[in-house]
Amino acid sequence: MDYSKKNTDVFDDERAKKQLQAAFEKEESADTLINGGFQIPQTRKQERKIQTTYTLSPSIKEGIDALAAKQGYRSASAFVDELFEQVLKQAEK
């Protein structure tokens, strides 16, 4: 078997390079706007946190998890922290 010849039907170097480049490119995504112009933030800074417990209905928890994943957060907790930060900033206006 001659390993020096590549079968481009099986493996295409250029296509593989493009796939790798696309996989490792950082996607820039903007904050998401919802009703009333409220912005759901993207991930950003790290700050020391305190542990707090809130009771939510399962559907609300699922919605928070889905929005957090959509916005690129590693955890729903980080997302909720940023979300409430935005709410508090808008309430000050």
Tab-separated table of C-alpha atoms in Angstrom:
chain	number	residue	atom	x	y	z
A	1	MET	CA	0.000	0.000	0.000
A	2	ASP	CA	1.348	3.406	-0.994
A	3	TYR	CA	0.793	5.900	1.824
A	4	SER	CA	2.361	8.789	-0.082
A	5	LYS	CA	-0.718	9.105	-2.293
A	6	LYS	CA	-3.783	10.620	-0.697
A	7	ASN	CA	-7.257	9.805	-1.829
A	8	THR	CA	-9.022	13.189	-1.827
A	9	ASP	CA	-12.393	11.444	-1.767
A	10	VAL	CA	-11.545	10.166	1.694
A	11	PHE	CA	-9.425	13.023	3.081
A	12	ASP	CA	-9.116	16.541	1.704
A	13	ASP	CA	-6.349	18.630	3.341
A	14	GLU	CA	-7.823	21.980	2.358
A	15	ARG	CA	-11.293	21.074	3.607
A	16	ALA	CA	-9.813	19.763	6.861
A	17	LYS	CA	-7.839	22.982	7.366
A	18	LYS	CA	-10.979	25.070	6.832
A	19	GLN	CA	-12.939	22.919	9.291
A	20	LEU	CA	-10.228	23.262	11.948
A	21	GLN	CA	-10.011	27.012	11.429
A	22	ALA	CA	-13.787	27.380	11.722
A	23	ALA	CA	-13.869	25.216	14.856
A	24	PHE	CA	-11.276	27.320	16.654
A	25	GLU	CA	-12.449	30.756	15.601
A	26	LYS	CA	-14.066	32.705	18.387
A	27	GLU	CA	-17.592	33.686	17.499
A	28	GLU	CA	-18.470	37.217	18.457
A	29	SER	CA	-22.130	37.403	19.342
A	30	ALA	CA	-23.942	40.466	20.534
A	31	ASP	CA	-26.298	40.798	23.436
A	32	THR	CA	-29.802	39.602	22.667
A	33	LEU	CA	-32.614	42.139	22.787
A	34	ILE	CA	-36.008	41.071	24.091
A	35	ASN	CA	-39.323	42.906	24.506
A	36	GLY	CA	-39.036	46.530	25.498
A	37	GLY	CA	-35.385	46.763	24.434
A	38	PHE	CA	-34.145	44.786	27.445
A	39	GLN	CA	-30.687	43.359	26.742
A	40	ILE	CA	-29.716	39.850	27.800
A	41	PRO	CA	-25.948	40.074	28.336
A	42	GLN	CA	-23.148	37.937	26.957
A	43	THR	CA	-20.499	36.483	29.246
A	44	ARG	CA	-17.779	38.864	30.337
A	45	LYS	CA	-16.048	39.604	33.668
A	46	GLN	CA	-15.365	37.433	36.705
A	47	GLU	CA	-16.160	38.641	40.212
A	48	ARG	CA	-16.241	36.926	43.589
A	49	LYS	CA	-19.711	35.528	44.301
A	50	ILE	CA	-21.774	34.680	47.354
A	51	GLN	CA	-24.034	31.653	47.483
A	52	THR	CA	-27.772	32.383	47.438
A	53	THR	CA	-30.819	30.132	47.034
A	54	TYR	CA	-34.072	30.993	45.239
A	55	THR	CA	-37.028	28.708	44.571
A	56	LEU	CA	-38.269	28.671	40.967
A	57	SER	CA	-40.835	26.681	39.042
A	58	PRO	CA	-39.323	24.002	36.776
A	59	SER	CA	-40.405	25.793	33.592
A	60	ILE	CA	-38.634	28.991	34.681
A	61	LYS	CA	-35.469	27.026	35.512
A	62	GLU	CA	-35.550	25.333	32.091
A	63	GLY	CA	-36.028	28.701	30.402
A	64	ILE	CA	-33.082	30.194	32.280
A	65	ASP	CA	-30.899	27.209	31.376
A	66	ALA	CA	-31.868	27.495	27.700
A	67	LEU	CA	-31.199	31.247	27.550
A	68	ALA	CA	-27.878	30.839	29.367
A	69	ALA	CA	-26.730	28.195	26.889
A	70	LYS	CA	-27.910	30.292	23.939
A	71	GLN	CA	-25.941	33.285	25.197
A	72	GLY	CA	-22.776	31.217	25.711
A	73	TYR	CA	-22.677	31.047	29.502
A	74	ARG	CA	-21.026	28.084	31.196
A	75	SER	CA	-23.616	28.101	33.946
A	76	ALA	CA	-27.117	29.373	34.565
A	77	SER	CA	-25.830	30.988	37.756
A	78	ALA	CA	-23.406	33.235	35.857
A	79	PHE	CA	-26.158	34.135	33.417
A	80	VAL	CA	-28.645	35.029	36.177
A	81	ASP	CA	-25.966	37.157	37.882
A	82	GLU	CA	-25.386	39.174	34.693
A	83	LEU	CA	-29.106	39.357	33.969
A	84	PHE	CA	-29.942	40.813	37.373
A	85	GLU	CA	-27.024	43.218	37.070
A	86	GLN	CA	-28.655	44.544	33.882
A	87	VAL	CA	-32.068	44.732	35.586
A	88	LEU	CA	-30.619	46.711	38.482
A	89	LYS	CA	-28.765	49.101	36.141
A	90	GLN	CA	-31.937	49.746	34.144
A	91	ALA	CA	-33.959	50.239	37.333
A	92	GLU	CA	-31.564	52.998	38.431
A	93	LYS	CA	-32.349	55.075	35.311
